[in-house]
Amino acid sequence: MSGSVGIGEAHINYKAYLSARVSIRKGHLILGGLFFIFLFLDVFAGADQHIPDKRTFRPSLTEIKNISRLVPVEYQNDVISALRKSGRNGWELMDAIKDVTLQQREGAAFLIANMPGRDLVALRASFLSENTRLAYQAMDEIPWGHDIPKDIFLNDILPYATLNERRDMWRDDFHQRFIKIARESKTIDEAVKALNIYVFSTLQVSYNATKRPKPDQSPYDSTQAHYASCTGLSILLTDALRSVGIPARIAAIAMWPDESGNHTWVEIWDGQWHYIGASEPTPFDHTWFTIKASQANEHYPIYASSFKKTNQSFPMRWAPDLKFVPAVDVTQKYARLQK
């Protein structure tokens, strides 16, 4: 009959139906098994991702105290205090202590103990360890290296910055550029006079108070712009001198006694402190501003920069509210110039 199905055919179709059902069930079992496996793996992968990296948390006080035992005793309390303020970046600062040699750990400790809060939470171990290593290296390469007192080295050669400028990794670059002049100089004075010309000519940076991007330029801010204010020039020269083992710091007056403006310059140490104008090839302690500086007084004081903490702050006319740069009052030294 048209449209009918025979018994044999129906039996065959029923067997095919059963076979298909079995296959579907097996497929479901396989898919279910795979789902379970992937779920199992995902759970463990997720669990692995949630294993906390200890560096996502600040170092514990126990870990901080342990690392502080690697530095000289006189720095231990200050290093502990600094590391407790550094948050998660404490791991980087602790690595910086471990990365330098035993001799250089005093330098690393000095920097950490005295650096401003903004550096405590930002500077990396590689930045600090390279800066420290190269500062000590320079002392072995220059004729006067062993004559520099430790406190002068720590405060006026070792530091990676002077004021509030951006923190550049300048030391290796400047060391390679300028160490030959320092090595060939018999005295600090000879080296300073040569470098005060060579640094600015080779880096092609000159004074221009209007073309410079900002007053507190970092060394590479100035080399990129090719112009700098007296402050930018002073930062650049100070870093160049420090890179070859010459003690240098910045001096400034927020306003001249005749209220004709402010000024920033460089002081260098050769057994005592002398002053020079950055990119001004004049003799030590004889510059265009000598008479102005000699009129400084308690109302118009002159300060020199310090990395070591003091109870005074450096006057930054461009950022008067920033007080984190330490200073020493050198007004009387300049006032004596008129006598």
mmCIF file of C-alpha atoms in Angstrom:
data_model
loop_
_atom_site.group_PDB
_atom_site.id
_atom_site.type_symbol
_atom_site.label_atom_id
_atom_site.label_comp_id
_atom_site.label_asym_id
_atom_site.label_seq_id
_atom_site.Cartn_x
_atom_site.Cartn_y
_atom_site.Cartn_z
ATOM 1 C CA MET A 1 0.000 0.000 0.000
ATOM 2 C CA SER A 2 1.280 3.315 -0.863
ATOM 3 C CA GLY A 3 2.676 5.143 2.166
ATOM 4 C CA SER A 4 2.888 1.982 4.384
ATOM 5 C CA VAL A 5 5.974 0.712 6.148
ATOM 6 C CA GLY A 6 6.817 -2.925 6.455
ATOM 7 C CA ILE A 7 7.659 -4.659 9.731
ATOM 8 C CA GLY A 8 11.280 -5.322 8.708
ATOM 9 C CA GLU A 9 11.763 -1.752 7.711
ATOM 10 C CA ALA A 10 10.235 -0.538 10.928
ATOM 11 C CA HIS A 11 12.570 -2.840 12.903
ATOM 12 C CA ILE A 12 15.555 -1.470 11.112
ATOM 13 C CA ASN A 13 14.474 2.119 11.730
ATOM 14 C CA TYR A 14 13.881 1.393 15.412
ATOM 15 C CA LYS A 15 17.409 -0.034 15.741
ATOM 16 C CA ALA A 16 18.754 3.058 14.055
ATOM 17 C CA TYR A 17 16.739 5.168 16.468
ATOM 18 C CA LEU A 18 18.172 3.328 19.469
ATOM 19 C CA SER A 19 21.693 3.656 18.067
ATOM 20 C CA ALA A 20 21.202 7.366 17.562
ATOM 21 C CA ARG A 21 19.918 7.759 21.141
ATOM 22 C CA VAL A 22 22.965 5.959 22.468
ATOM 23 C CA SER A 23 25.253 8.156 20.404
ATOM 24 C CA ILE A 24 23.516 11.282 21.644
ATOM 25 C CA ARG A 25 23.830 10.114 25.250
ATOM 26 C CA LYS A 26 27.510 9.357 24.727
ATOM 27 C CA GLY A 27 27.917 12.791 23.207
ATOM 28 C CA HIS A 28 26.211 14.360 26.184
ATOM 29 C CA LEU A 29 28.457 12.398 28.531
ATOM 30 C CA ILE A 30 31.546 13.464 26.609
ATOM 31 C CA LEU A 31 30.438 17.090 26.507
ATOM 32 C CA GLY A 32 29.542 16.946 30.171
ATOM 33 C CA GLY A 33 32.920 15.473 30.983
ATOM 34 C CA LEU A 34 34.743 18.091 28.971
ATOM 35 C CA PHE A 35 32.681 20.811 30.641
ATOM 36 C CA PHE A 36 33.651 19.448 34.039
ATOM 37 C CA ILE A 37 37.321 19.276 33.054
ATOM 38 C CA PHE A 38 37.310 22.848 31.757
ATOM 39 C CA LEU A 39 35.423 23.999 34.827
ATOM 40 C CA PHE A 40 37.942 22.181 37.018
ATOM 41 C CA LEU A 41 40.874 23.764 35.197
ATOM 42 C CA ASP A 42 39.267 27.193 35.240
ATOM 43 C CA VAL A 43 38.709 27.009 38.977
ATOM 44 C CA PHE A 44 42.345 26.132 39.556
ATOM 45 C CA ALA A 45 43.546 28.744 37.061
ATOM 46 C CA GLY A 46 41.408 31.326 38.799
ATOM 47 C CA ALA A 47 42.727 30.207 42.143
ATOM 48 C CA ASP A 48 46.277 30.531 40.823
ATOM 49 C CA GLN A 49 45.553 34.047 39.595
ATOM 50 C CA HIS A 50 44.383 35.016 43.035
ATOM 51 C CA ILE A 51 47.554 33.884 44.789
ATOM 52 C CA PRO A 52 48.754 37.292 46.046
ATOM 53 C CA ASP A 53 52.151 38.600 44.957
ATOM 54 C CA LYS A 54 53.775 39.865 48.119
ATOM 55 C CA ARG A 55 54.885 42.975 46.232
ATOM 56 C CA THR A 56 51.295 44.095 45.885
ATOM 57 C CA PHE A 57 51.556 44.823 49.612
ATOM 58 C CA ARG A 58 54.027 46.953 51.495
ATOM 59 C CA PRO A 59 56.907 45.138 53.209
ATOM 60 C CA SER A 60 56.214 44.069 56.752
ATOM 61 C CA LEU A 61 57.979 45.745 59.641
ATOM 62 C CA THR A 62 59.921 42.518 60.220
ATOM 63 C CA GLU A 63 61.174 42.519 56.610
ATOM 64 C CA ILE A 64 62.088 46.196 56.876
ATOM 65 C CA LYS A 65 64.040 45.652 60.075
ATOM 66 C CA ASN A 66 65.853 42.696 58.557
ATOM 67 C CA ILE A 67 67.032 44.700 55.546
ATOM 68 C CA SER A 68 68.043 47.640 57.737
ATOM 69 C CA ARG A 69 70.630 45.414 59.406
ATOM 70 C CA LEU A 70 72.598 45.493 56.133
ATOM 71 C CA VAL A 71 73.353 49.225 56.457
ATOM 72 C CA PRO A 72 75.627 51.010 58.942
ATOM 73 C CA VAL A 73 74.164 51.324 62.426
ATOM 74 C CA GLU A 74 73.927 55.124 62.280
ATOM 75 C CA TYR A 75 71.471 54.878 59.354
ATOM 76 C CA GLN A 76 69.299 52.020 60.539
ATOM 77 C CA ASN A 77 66.571 53.982 62.321
ATOM 78 C CA ASP A 78 66.263 56.515 59.492
ATOM 79 C CA VAL A 79 66.150 53.752 56.878
ATOM 80 C CA ILE A 80 63.416 51.941 58.813
ATOM 81 C CA SER A 81 61.416 55.174 59.035
ATOM 82 C CA ALA A 82 61.854 55.875 55.306
ATOM 83 C CA LEU A 83 60.917 52.344 54.246
ATOM 84 C CA ARG A 84 57.759 52.457 56.356
ATOM 85 C CA LYS A 85 56.708 55.570 54.435
ATOM 86 C CA SER A 86 57.501 54.117 51.012
ATOM 87 C CA GLY A 87 54.481 51.808 50.701
ATOM 88 C CA ARG A 88 54.775 49.065 48.092
ATOM 89 C CA ASN A 89 57.836 50.781 46.624
ATOM 90 C CA GLY A 90 59.669 49.671 49.742
ATOM 91 C CA TRP A 91 60.535 46.476 47.880
ATOM 92 C CA GLU A 92 62.424 48.522 45.264
ATOM 93 C CA LEU A 93 64.329 50.464 47.905
ATOM 94 C CA MET A 94 65.173 47.259 49.741
ATOM 95 C CA ASP A 95 66.456 45.745 46.487
ATOM 96 C CA ALA A 96 68.626 48.831 45.971
ATOM 97 C CA ILE A 97 70.323 48.151 49.295
ATOM 98 C CA LYS A 98 70.916 44.510 48.379
ATOM 99 C CA ASP A 99 72.078 45.305 44.824
ATOM 100 C CA VAL A 100 75.105 47.398 45.800
ATOM 101 C CA THR A 101 78.357 46.246 47.331
ATOM 102 C CA LEU A 102 79.027 46.217 51.046
ATOM 103 C CA GLN A 103 81.146 49.370 50.717
ATOM 104 C CA GLN A 104 78.385 51.162 48.784
ATOM 105 C CA ARG A 105 75.550 50.358 51.205
ATOM 106 C CA GLU A 106 76.276 53.446 53.259
ATOM 107 C CA GLY A 107 75.616 55.503 50.138
ATOM 108 C CA ALA A 108 72.349 53.694 49.399
ATOM 109 C CA ALA A 109 71.309 54.118 53.030
ATOM 110 C CA PHE A 110 72.141 57.841 52.961
ATOM 111 C CA LEU A 111 69.972 58.371 49.886
ATOM 112 C CA ILE A 112 67.013 56.399 51.237
ATOM 113 C CA ALA A 113 67.216 58.024 54.663
ATOM 114 C CA ASN A 114 67.196 61.543 53.209
ATOM 115 C CA MET A 115 65.207 61.413 49.955
ATOM 116 C CA PRO A 116 61.895 63.295 49.809
ATOM 117 C CA GLY A 117 58.602 61.441 50.099
ATOM 118 C CA ARG A 118 57.827 61.692 46.389
ATOM 119 C CA ASP A 119 61.007 59.717 45.633
ATOM 120 C CA LEU A 120 60.404 57.141 48.349
ATOM 121 C CA VAL A 121 57.257 55.971 46.570
ATOM 122 C CA ALA A 122 58.572 56.207 42.998
ATOM 123 C CA LEU A 123 62.274 55.468 42.473
ATOM 124 C CA ARG A 124 63.266 52.015 41.248
ATOM 125 C CA ALA A 125 66.058 49.817 42.522
ATOM 126 C CA SER A 126 67.970 49.991 39.222
ATOM 127 C CA PHE A 127 67.911 53.808 39.282
ATOM 128 C CA LEU A 128 69.360 53.985 42.789
ATOM 129 C CA SER A 129 71.865 51.142 42.493
ATOM 130 C CA GLU A 130 73.301 52.452 39.198
ATOM 131 C CA ASN A 131 73.574 55.978 40.574
ATOM 132 C CA THR A 132 75.300 54.713 43.720
ATOM 133 C CA ARG A 133 77.690 52.390 41.899
ATOM 134 C CA LEU A 134 78.818 55.062 39.436
ATOM 135 C CA ALA A 135 79.308 57.702 42.124
ATOM 136 C CA TYR A 136 81.699 55.423 43.993
ATOM 137 C CA GLN A 137 83.382 54.403 40.733
ATOM 138 C CA ALA A 138 84.142 58.014 39.858
ATOM 139 C CA MET A 139 86.003 58.472 43.126
ATOM 140 C CA ASP A 140 88.475 55.784 42.077
ATOM 141 C CA GLU A 141 89.089 57.366 38.685
ATOM 142 C CA ILE A 142 90.027 60.935 39.552
ATOM 143 C CA PRO A 143 93.262 62.277 41.095
ATOM 144 C CA TRP A 144 91.532 63.903 44.086
ATOM 145 C CA GLY A 145 89.043 61.121 44.788
ATOM 146 C CA HIS A 146 90.625 59.925 48.014
ATOM 147 C CA ASP A 147 90.877 63.477 49.372
ATOM 148 C CA ILE A 148 87.117 64.072 49.402
ATOM 149 C CA PRO A 149 85.685 63.803 52.942
ATOM 150 C CA LYS A 150 82.927 61.239 53.321
ATOM 151 C CA ASP A 151 80.272 63.759 54.316
ATOM 152 C CA ILE A 152 81.043 65.901 51.249
ATOM 153 C CA PHE A 153 80.889 62.856 48.982
ATOM 154 C CA LEU A 154 77.565 61.698 50.385
ATOM 155 C CA ASN A 155 75.837 65.078 50.262
ATOM 156 C CA ASP A 156 77.393 66.760 47.224
ATOM 157 C CA ILE A 157 78.505 64.019 44.796
ATOM 158 C CA LEU A 158 76.304 60.979 45.419
ATOM 159 C CA PRO A 159 72.777 62.504 45.149
ATOM 160 C CA TYR A 160 70.818 61.817 41.943
ATOM 161 C CA ALA A 161 69.064 65.213 42.010
ATOM 162 C CA THR A 162 69.455 68.675 43.481
ATOM 163 C CA LEU A 163 66.103 70.462 43.610
ATOM 164 C CA ASN A 164 62.604 69.510 42.451
ATOM 165 C CA GLU A 165 63.562 68.722 38.861
ATOM 166 C CA ARG A 166 62.444 65.537 37.088
ATOM 167 C CA ARG A 167 64.593 62.565 38.078
ATOM 168 C CA ASP A 168 66.740 61.677 35.040
ATOM 169 C CA MET A 169 69.275 58.859 34.808
ATOM 170 C CA TRP A 170 72.088 61.203 33.824
ATOM 171 C CA ARG A 171 75.072 59.858 35.717
ATOM 172 C CA ASP A 172 76.322 57.179 33.328
ATOM 173 C CA ASP A 173 75.828 59.396 30.264
ATOM 174 C CA PHE A 174 77.558 62.395 31.820
ATOM 175 C CA HIS A 175 80.321 60.258 33.304
ATOM 176 C CA GLN A 176 81.235 58.899 29.881
ATOM 177 C CA ARG A 177 81.087 62.342 28.300
ATOM 178 C CA PHE A 178 83.140 64.237 30.893
ATOM 179 C CA ILE A 179 85.385 61.825 32.802
ATOM 180 C CA LYS A 180 88.318 62.292 30.399
ATOM 181 C CA ILE A 181 88.542 65.995 31.236
ATOM 182 C CA ALA A 182 88.431 65.229 34.966
ATOM 183 C CA ARG A 183 91.104 62.520 34.695
ATOM 184 C CA GLU A 184 93.425 64.810 32.786
ATOM 185 C CA SER A 185 92.988 67.683 35.257
ATOM 186 C CA LYS A 186 95.456 67.954 38.103
ATOM 187 C CA THR A 187 93.052 69.717 40.458
ATOM 188 C CA ILE A 188 89.338 70.169 41.023
ATOM 189 C CA ASP A 189 89.661 73.850 40.104
ATOM 190 C CA GLU A 190 91.242 73.036 36.758
ATOM 191 C CA ALA A 191 88.537 70.490 35.977
ATOM 192 C CA VAL A 192 85.687 72.825 36.942
ATOM 193 C CA LYS A 193 86.942 75.663 34.765
ATOM 194 C CA ALA A 194 87.283 73.351 31.775
ATOM 195 C CA LEU A 195 83.908 71.683 32.304
ATOM 196 C CA ASN A 196 82.045 74.966 32.801
ATOM 197 C CA ILE A 197 82.822 75.662 29.154
ATOM 198 C CA TYR A 198 82.848 72.157 27.676
ATOM 199 C CA VAL A 199 79.572 70.898 29.197
ATOM 200 C CA PHE A 200 77.449 73.618 27.620
ATOM 201 C CA SER A 201 79.238 73.651 24.278
ATOM 202 C CA THR A 202 79.087 69.893 23.776
ATOM 203 C CA LEU A 203 75.475 69.604 24.963
ATOM 204 C CA GLN A 204 74.519 72.762 23.029
ATOM 205 C CA VAL A 205 72.628 74.375 25.887
ATOM 206 C CA SER A 206 72.649 78.115 26.425
ATOM 207 C CA TYR A 207 70.884 80.668 28.581
ATOM 208 C CA ASN A 208 67.539 82.026 27.483
ATOM 209 C CA ALA A 209 64.929 82.976 30.051
ATOM 210 C CA THR A 210 62.099 83.154 27.520
ATOM 211 C CA LYS A 211 62.795 80.220 25.201
ATOM 212 C CA ARG A 212 63.389 77.686 27.959
ATOM 213 C CA PRO A 213 60.268 75.552 28.667
ATOM 214 C CA LYS A 214 60.369 75.953 32.457
ATOM 215 C CA PRO A 215 62.736 77.174 35.177
ATOM 216 C CA ASP A 216 63.274 73.883 37.030
ATOM 217 C CA GLN A 217 64.434 71.827 34.069
ATOM 218 C CA SER A 218 66.077 68.464 34.547
ATOM 219 C CA PRO A 219 69.358 67.823 32.683
ATOM 220 C CA TYR A 220 67.582 66.174 29.774
ATOM 221 C CA ASP A 221 64.855 68.807 29.734
ATOM 222 C CA SER A 222 67.619 71.316 29.025
ATOM 223 C CA THR A 223 69.508 69.229 26.462
ATOM 224 C CA GLN A 224 66.280 68.626 24.542
ATOM 225 C CA ALA A 225 65.246 72.290 24.605
ATOM 226 C CA HIS A 226 68.821 73.626 24.124
ATOM 227 C CA TYR A 227 67.858 76.550 26.355
ATOM 228 C CA ALA A 228 67.672 76.953 30.106
ATOM 229 C CA SER A 229 67.268 79.583 32.792
ATOM 230 C CA CYS A 230 69.955 80.169 35.408
ATOM 231 C CA THR A 231 68.335 77.395 37.449
ATOM 232 C CA GLY A 232 68.321 74.905 34.581
ATOM 233 C CA LEU A 233 71.934 75.731 33.737
ATOM 234 C CA SER A 234 72.940 75.310 37.381
ATOM 235 C CA ILE A 235 71.212 71.922 37.673
ATOM 236 C CA LEU A 236 72.930 70.753 34.482
ATOM 237 C CA LEU A 237 76.405 71.856 35.572
ATOM 238 C CA THR A 238 75.970 70.482 39.096
ATOM 239 C CA ASP A 239 75.054 67.039 37.756
ATOM 240 C CA ALA A 240 77.875 67.054 35.210
ATOM 241 C CA LEU A 241 80.409 67.899 37.927
ATOM 242 C CA ARG A 242 79.045 65.271 40.291
ATOM 243 C CA SER A 243 79.233 62.633 37.564
ATOM 244 C CA VAL A 244 83.026 62.945 37.577
ATOM 245 C CA GLY A 245 83.532 63.183 41.329
ATOM 246 C CA ILE A 246 83.500 66.951 41.847
ATOM 247 C CA PRO A 247 81.499 68.154 44.869
ATOM 248 C CA ALA A 248 78.881 70.635 43.699
ATOM 249 C CA ARG A 249 75.657 72.164 44.958
ATOM 250 C CA ILE A 250 73.267 74.954 44.000
ATOM 251 C CA ALA A 251 72.973 78.339 45.691
ATOM 252 C CA ALA A 252 70.151 80.817 45.256
ATOM 253 C CA ILE A 253 68.541 83.991 46.477
ATOM 254 C CA ALA A 254 64.785 84.380 46.157
ATOM 255 C CA MET A 255 65.107 88.138 45.673
ATOM 256 C CA TRP A 256 68.126 90.415 45.487
ATOM 257 C CA PRO A 257 68.232 93.130 48.178
ATOM 258 C CA ASP A 258 67.536 95.749 45.489
ATOM 259 C CA GLU A 259 64.496 93.645 44.497
ATOM 260 C CA SER A 260 65.719 93.325 40.920
ATOM 261 C CA GLY A 261 64.850 89.641 40.733
ATOM 262 C CA ASN A 262 66.101 86.247 41.859
ATOM 263 C CA HIS A 263 69.125 84.196 40.817
ATOM 264 C CA THR A 264 70.575 80.688 40.993
ATOM 265 C CA TRP A 265 74.221 79.618 40.642
ATOM 266 C CA VAL A 266 76.649 76.807 41.483
ATOM 267 C CA GLU A 267 79.050 76.254 44.370
ATOM 268 C CA ILE A 268 81.975 73.831 44.112
ATOM 269 C CA TRP A 269 84.185 72.398 46.859
ATOM 270 C CA ASP A 270 87.976 72.130 46.606
ATOM 271 C CA GLY A 271 88.683 72.149 50.319
ATOM 272 C CA GLN A 272 86.298 75.050 50.794
ATOM 273 C CA TRP A 273 83.209 76.253 48.964
ATOM 274 C CA HIS A 274 83.532 78.645 46.003
ATOM 275 C CA TYR A 275 80.851 80.074 43.744
ATOM 276 C CA ILE A 276 80.651 80.284 39.952
ATOM 277 C CA GLY A 277 78.033 81.184 37.389
ATOM 278 C CA ALA A 278 76.921 78.225 35.283
ATOM 279 C CA SER A 279 78.140 78.647 31.690
ATOM 280 C CA GLU A 280 80.053 81.754 32.768
ATOM 281 C CA PRO A 281 83.823 81.293 32.350
ATOM 282 C CA THR A 282 84.836 83.704 35.104
ATOM 283 C CA PRO A 283 87.240 83.119 38.025
ATOM 284 C CA PHE A 284 85.948 81.551 41.212
ATOM 285 C CA ASP A 285 84.208 84.003 43.549
ATOM 286 C CA HIS A 286 84.250 86.806 40.957
ATOM 287 C CA THR A 287 81.096 87.074 38.885
ATOM 288 C CA TRP A 288 78.683 89.727 37.702
ATOM 289 C CA PHE A 289 76.562 89.128 40.804
ATOM 290 C CA THR A 290 79.361 89.339 43.389
ATOM 291 C CA ILE A 291 78.368 92.824 44.586
ATOM 292 C CA LYS A 292 74.681 91.905 44.703
ATOM 293 C CA ALA A 293 75.432 88.732 46.694
ATOM 294 C CA SER A 294 77.579 90.680 49.153
ATOM 295 C CA GLN A 295 74.501 92.717 50.097
ATOM 296 C CA ALA A 296 72.560 89.642 51.246
ATOM 297 C CA ASN A 297 71.149 89.816 54.757
ATOM 298 C CA GLU A 298 68.604 88.149 57.031
ATOM 299 C CA HIS A 299 65.769 89.693 55.029
ATOM 300 C CA TYR A 300 67.297 88.638 51.711
ATOM 301 C CA PRO A 301 69.123 85.412 52.573
ATOM 302 C CA ILE A 302 71.139 83.099 50.347
ATOM 303 C CA TYR A 303 70.752 79.335 50.696
ATOM 304 C CA ALA A 304 72.772 76.423 49.357
ATOM 305 C CA SER A 305 71.115 73.125 48.510
ATOM 306 C CA SER A 306 71.553 70.019 50.624
ATOM 307 C CA PHE A 307 70.392 66.443 50.155
ATOM 308 C CA LYS A 308 70.805 65.648 53.812
ATOM 309 C CA LYS A 309 67.811 66.801 55.812
ATOM 310 C CA THR A 310 68.140 70.131 57.601
ATOM 311 C CA ASN A 311 65.724 72.389 59.437
ATOM 312 C CA GLN A 312 65.604 74.806 56.495
ATOM 313 C CA SER A 313 64.192 74.585 52.991
ATOM 314 C CA PHE A 314 65.673 75.782 49.710
ATOM 315 C CA PRO A 315 63.918 78.834 48.193
ATOM 316 C CA MET A 316 62.356 77.904 44.859
ATOM 317 C CA ARG A 317 60.827 81.026 43.409
ATOM 318 C CA TRP A 318 59.088 78.973 40.705
ATOM 319 C CA ALA A 319 57.466 76.694 43.328
ATOM 320 C CA PRO A 320 57.289 78.622 46.626
ATOM 321 C CA ASP A 321 54.936 76.138 48.267
ATOM 322 C CA LEU A 322 57.358 73.217 47.894
ATOM 323 C CA LYS A 323 59.436 72.843 51.030
ATOM 324 C CA PHE A 324 60.959 69.371 50.636
ATOM 325 C CA VAL A 325 64.408 70.476 49.367
ATOM 326 C CA PRO A 326 66.757 70.919 52.357
ATOM 327 C CA ALA A 327 69.125 73.878 52.531
ATOM 328 C CA VAL A 328 71.839 75.525 54.550
ATOM 329 C CA ASP A 329 71.942 79.260 55.141
ATOM 330 C CA VAL A 330 75.131 80.678 53.591
ATOM 331 C CA THR A 331 74.156 84.355 53.808
ATOM 332 C CA GLN A 332 77.030 85.330 56.077
ATOM 333 C CA LYS A 333 79.621 83.832 53.726
ATOM 334 C CA TYR A 334 78.444 86.106 50.942
ATOM 335 C CA ALA A 335 77.941 89.114 53.206
ATOM 336 C CA ARG A 336 81.633 88.912 54.098
ATOM 337 C CA LEU A 337 82.556 89.540 50.441
ATOM 338 C CA GLN A 338 82.074 93.292 50.934
ATOM 339 C CA LYS A 339 84.554 93.446 53.792
#
